[in-house]
Amino acid sequence: MYYYREMRELIEKYGSRYSDKPRTAMIRMIFWNLLYIFKGSKDSGSGVRGRWNAEWMEKEYASMMQKYSMLYGDAVNYLHSRLLEKEKEQYMLKIRWNKQVIPDGEAVHIVFITDNAYAFPTSIAISSITYHCNPAVDYRIHVIGVDLEDEMKQMLIKSGKRVDCIETSECQCDVDFTHEHVSKAALFKFKIADLFPDYDKILYLDSDMIVLNDLSELYRTDIEGKYGAAVTDYHIAKKGYRGLSQIKTKHYFNSGMLLMNLEEMRKHYLPQKLLSKKKEISKNTVFSFMDQDTFNIICGDKMLLLSVKYNFLNCYYEEMERYEMHKLTGIDFEEICRIYERPTVLHIGGKYKPWKGILGEKRLLYDKYMLINRLYREI
C-alpha cells in the first residue's frame, strides 16, 4: 500500500531505522522470548496439570501480545512524528507560497457541510485541498456550518485560503432519520442548489476525505445536460445492498463526492424533490444511508460516472486487488496501479475514523495532513 511505501521512502530519506530505538530492540526480544515459552508450554506435561499450564500460558501470551502491539504502535508513531517534524519546513515553504500567489481566471468552487462534531476533519480536508491545489487556480471553499460554534468556524476559516462559512441550523431540515456515524447535517446536501443561487456548478466533498492531487481537472468536467457527476460505489457493487432492489438505476454511485450542475438541478426543482423523497423513504428500513439512496433514486442515470480516482474508498485496499478493480471499472491496469498508489480523493468512509484513534496505515497518512492543517492555522 502506498501509505507504507511513503513511510519507507521517508525512513530511507532521513537514514532512520527502527533499530535506532532501544525500545524496539527490547520489544523484539520480548516477542521472540514469548514465542519460545509458548511453544515450550505446548509440548510440556500431560493430563490436567499440563492442560492448565498450556491454557495459562495462552492467556499470558495473548495479554503480552496486546501490550506488544501497543508498544509497537507507539514506536511507529514516534518515528513517524520525527519524520514529519523533519519535513515540517518543506510544508511551511509550500503553504507560504500558495498563500502568496494571486490566482487569475475562473474559480473552482468547493463546498463542505459540517456540524461541530465534524468540524475538525473538515478543516483537515480543506488544508489538503489548499496544499495540493494549483497555485495559478482560484479556489473558493464554502462551508455550510450547521449550528456551528464560533470557535469551530474560525478554525475552518484558518485551515486554507479563501474559506467562507454559511451558517444554518438543523431545524431547517425537517426529516426524522438517524444514522450510526452520519449526522443530519448531511441532508443540507439536498439544498446546495438553492443555497448557492449565483453559481451554476459546484464540487461537493464529504468531510472524511483527504485530497491528494489538484482538483481543477475534475472541476472542469463537462456535465452539461446532466444533474452532475459521481463515482460508482464499487464496495456496494461487489458486496451488494438490500436497498438496491428498490432503486431503479443501472449504476449505484457514492454521494461523498458530487460535481453538481446547479443550473440543471434548479431547472428541474431537485432540492424540493430530494427532500420530499427523503421524507417519503425515511421509514423504509431497506434504505440505511442518510442521503445516498435519495440521490440515486432521484438522479438515477442522469449522472455522469467518473474514474474511481475521484472517490477512492479506503476499504478498496482491503477488499479488492488491483486486477479485480481493473475488471470492475474497465480502467487500464497501469492506471489502476497509479490510482492505488495515489488517488486524487481518498474517502475514509465507514464507522472507524483516523481522527478518533490509531487505525494503522490510515492514521499514518492522516498524521501528515493533521500537521499541515496545524501549520495553516499557525502561519
mmCIF file of N, CA, C and O in Angstrom, residues 7 17-18 21-27 65-83 357-360 363-364 367:
data_model
loop_
_atom_site.group_PDB
_atom_site.id
_atom_site.type_symbol
_atom_site.label_atom_id
_atom_site.label_comp_id
_atom_site.label_asym_id
_atom_site.label_seq_id
_atom_site.Cartn_x
_atom_site.Cartn_y
_atom_site.Cartn_z
ATOM 1 N N MET A 7 6.043 5.789 4.011
ATOM 2 C CA MET A 7 6.803 5.703 5.250
ATOM 3 C C MET A 7 8.221 5.205 4.981
ATOM 4 O O MET A 7 9.197 5.761 5.487
ATOM 5 N N ARG A 17 16.188 4.234 11.192
ATOM 6 C CA ARG A 17 15.850 2.814 11.259
ATOM 7 C C ARG A 17 15.130 2.552 12.571
ATOM 8 O O ARG A 17 15.403 3.192 13.588
ATOM 9 N N TYR A 18 14.209 1.600 12.539
ATOM 10 C CA TYR A 18 13.514 1.255 13.771
ATOM 11 C C TYR A 18 14.506 0.799 14.842
ATOM 12 O O TYR A 18 14.309 1.027 16.011
ATOM 13 N N LYS A 21 16.047 2.792 17.869
ATOM 14 C CA LYS A 21 15.382 2.972 19.152
ATOM 15 C C LYS A 21 15.610 1.764 20.035
ATOM 16 O O LYS A 21 15.232 0.656 19.675
ATOM 17 N N PRO A 22 16.196 1.923 21.214
ATOM 18 C CA PRO A 22 16.432 0.783 22.110
ATOM 19 C C PRO A 22 15.148 0.052 22.458
ATOM 20 O O PRO A 22 15.138 -1.162 22.601
ATOM 21 N N ARG A 23 14.033 0.804 22.594
ATOM 22 C CA ARG A 23 12.785 0.176 22.984
ATOM 23 C C ARG A 23 12.322 -0.847 21.949
ATOM 24 O O ARG A 23 11.758 -1.885 22.287
ATOM 25 N N THR A 24 12.594 -0.578 20.678
ATOM 26 C CA THR A 24 12.186 -1.516 19.635
ATOM 27 C C THR A 24 12.918 -2.834 19.767
ATOM 28 O O THR A 24 12.327 -3.911 19.620
ATOM 29 N N ALA A 25 14.236 -2.763 20.062
ATOM 30 C CA ALA A 25 15.018 -3.984 20.261
ATOM 31 C C ALA A 25 14.486 -4.772 21.447
ATOM 32 O O ALA A 25 14.391 -5.996 21.414
ATOM 33 N N MET A 26 14.095 -4.047 22.490
ATOM 34 C CA MET A 26 13.539 -4.701 23.670
ATOM 35 C C MET A 26 12.232 -5.413 23.329
ATOM 36 O O MET A 26 11.984 -6.547 23.744
ATOM 37 N N ILE A 27 11.391 -4.749 22.543
ATOM 38 C CA ILE A 27 10.105 -5.342 22.156
ATOM 39 C C ILE A 27 10.330 -6.630 21.368
ATOM 40 O O ILE A 27 9.666 -7.648 21.601
ATOM 41 N N MET A 65 0.919 -10.108 23.955
ATOM 42 C CA MET A 65 0.821 -9.703 22.554
ATOM 43 C C MET A 65 0.087 -8.374 22.424
ATOM 44 O O MET A 65 0.430 -7.528 21.605
ATOM 45 N N GLN A 66 -0.936 -8.197 23.266
ATOM 46 C CA GLN A 66 -1.673 -6.942 23.253
ATOM 47 C C GLN A 66 -0.764 -5.790 23.672
ATOM 48 O O GLN A 66 -0.759 -4.722 23.056
ATOM 49 N N LYS A 67 0.025 -6.018 24.727
ATOM 50 C CA LYS A 67 0.958 -4.986 25.180
ATOM 51 C C LYS A 67 2.023 -4.717 24.121
ATOM 52 O O LYS A 67 2.417 -3.577 23.875
ATOM 53 N N TYR A 68 2.490 -5.799 23.481
ATOM 54 C CA TYR A 68 3.489 -5.654 22.420
ATOM 55 C C TYR A 68 2.958 -4.785 21.275
ATOM 56 O O TYR A 68 3.642 -3.902 20.774
ATOM 57 N N SER A 69 1.707 -5.051 20.881
ATOM 58 C CA SER A 69 1.089 -4.286 19.784
ATOM 59 C C SER A 69 1.017 -2.809 20.133
ATOM 60 O O SER A 69 1.270 -1.948 19.292
ATOM 61 N N MET A 70 0.664 -2.523 21.387
ATOM 62 C CA MET A 70 0.562 -1.125 21.808
ATOM 63 C C MET A 70 1.929 -0.447 21.790
ATOM 64 O O MET A 70 2.074 0.681 21.322
ATOM 65 N N LEU A 71 2.969 -1.162 22.308
ATOM 66 C CA LEU A 71 4.317 -0.599 22.307
ATOM 67 C C LEU A 71 4.834 -0.382 20.895
ATOM 68 O O LEU A 71 5.457 0.629 20.583
ATOM 69 N N TYR A 72 4.555 -1.358 20.025
ATOM 70 C CA TYR A 72 4.996 -1.241 18.629
ATOM 71 C C TYR A 72 4.311 -0.053 17.955
ATOM 72 O O TYR A 72 4.922 0.705 17.218
ATOM 73 N N GLY A 73 3.002 0.107 18.245
ATOM 74 C CA GLY A 73 2.270 1.249 17.695
ATOM 75 C C GLY A 73 2.863 2.560 18.158
ATOM 76 O O GLY A 73 3.026 3.502 17.375
ATOM 77 N N ASP A 74 3.267 2.622 19.432
ATOM 78 C CA ASP A 74 3.923 3.820 19.961
ATOM 79 C C ASP A 74 5.230 4.103 19.224
ATOM 80 O O ASP A 74 5.540 5.247 18.894
ATOM 81 N N ALA A 75 6.005 3.032 18.984
ATOM 82 C CA ALA A 75 7.301 3.192 18.314
ATOM 83 C C ALA A 75 7.122 3.716 16.897
ATOM 84 O O ALA A 75 7.836 4.618 16.462
ATOM 85 N N VAL A 76 6.147 3.168 16.168
ATOM 86 C CA VAL A 76 5.884 3.610 14.788
ATOM 87 C C VAL A 76 5.424 5.062 14.780
ATOM 88 O O VAL A 76 5.884 5.878 13.975
ATOM 89 N N ASN A 77 4.513 5.399 15.696
ATOM 90 C CA ASN A 77 4.021 6.775 15.759
ATOM 91 C C ASN A 77 5.140 7.747 16.119
ATOM 92 O O ASN A 77 5.196 8.867 15.611
ATOM 93 N N TYR A 78 6.038 7.314 17.024
ATOM 94 C CA TYR A 78 7.177 8.155 17.415
ATOM 95 C C TYR A 78 8.062 8.439 16.208
ATOM 96 O O TYR A 78 8.453 9.580 15.938
ATOM 97 N N LEU A 79 8.380 7.384 15.452
ATOM 98 C CA LEU A 79 9.227 7.534 14.275
ATOM 99 C C LEU A 79 8.553 8.418 13.241
ATOM 100 O O LEU A 79 9.175 9.311 12.662
ATOM 101 N N HIS A 80 7.255 8.187 13.023
ATOM 102 C CA HIS A 80 6.524 8.975 12.037
ATOM 103 C C HIS A 80 6.516 10.458 12.436
ATOM 104 O O HIS A 80 6.665 11.336 11.579
ATOM 105 N N SER A 81 6.362 10.731 13.729
ATOM 106 C CA SER A 81 6.375 12.113 14.217
ATOM 107 C C SER A 81 7.721 12.765 13.939
ATOM 108 O O SER A 81 7.792 13.931 13.544
ATOM 109 N N ARG A 82 8.799 11.997 14.139
ATOM 110 C CA ARG A 82 10.143 12.525 13.867
ATOM 111 C C ARG A 82 10.289 12.887 12.387
ATOM 112 O O ARG A 82 10.836 13.934 12.032
ATOM 113 N N LEU A 83 9.795 12.020 11.519
ATOM 114 C CA LEU A 83 9.906 12.263 10.082
ATOM 115 C C LEU A 83 9.078 13.479 9.665
ATOM 116 O O LEU A 83 9.490 14.286 8.841
ATOM 117 N N GLY A 357 -8.837 7.672 16.583
ATOM 118 C CA GLY A 357 -7.954 6.663 17.159
ATOM 119 C C GLY A 357 -6.924 6.198 16.161
ATOM 120 O O GLY A 357 -6.896 6.631 15.006
ATOM 121 N N ILE A 358 -6.057 5.280 16.595
ATOM 122 C CA ILE A 358 -4.999 4.754 15.729
ATOM 123 C C ILE A 358 -5.580 3.669 14.834
ATOM 124 O O ILE A 358 -6.071 2.660 15.316
ATOM 125 N N LEU A 359 -5.530 3.894 13.526
ATOM 126 C CA LEU A 359 -6.096 2.943 12.580
ATOM 127 C C LEU A 359 -5.050 2.544 11.550
ATOM 128 O O LEU A 359 -5.255 2.657 10.346
ATOM 129 N N GLY A 360 -3.885 2.093 12.020
ATOM 130 C CA GLY A 360 -2.859 1.586 11.114
ATOM 131 C C GLY A 360 -2.440 2.592 10.070
ATOM 132 O O GLY A 360 -2.183 3.753 10.348
ATOM 133 N N ARG A 363 -4.064 6.112 9.678
ATOM 134 C CA ARG A 363 -3.671 7.128 10.652
ATOM 135 C C ARG A 363 -2.312 7.727 10.298
ATOM 136 O O ARG A 363 -2.092 8.929 10.463
ATOM 137 N N LEU A 364 -1.378 6.924 9.785
ATOM 138 C CA LEU A 364 -0.056 7.434 9.426
ATOM 139 C C LEU A 364 -0.158 8.494 8.335
ATOM 140 O O LEU A 364 0.520 9.516 8.381
ATOM 141 N N ASP A 367 -1.889 11.646 9.848
ATOM 142 C CA ASP A 367 -0.987 12.449 10.685
ATOM 143 C C ASP A 367 -0.336 13.569 9.881
ATOM 144 O O ASP A 367 -0.172 14.687 10.373
#
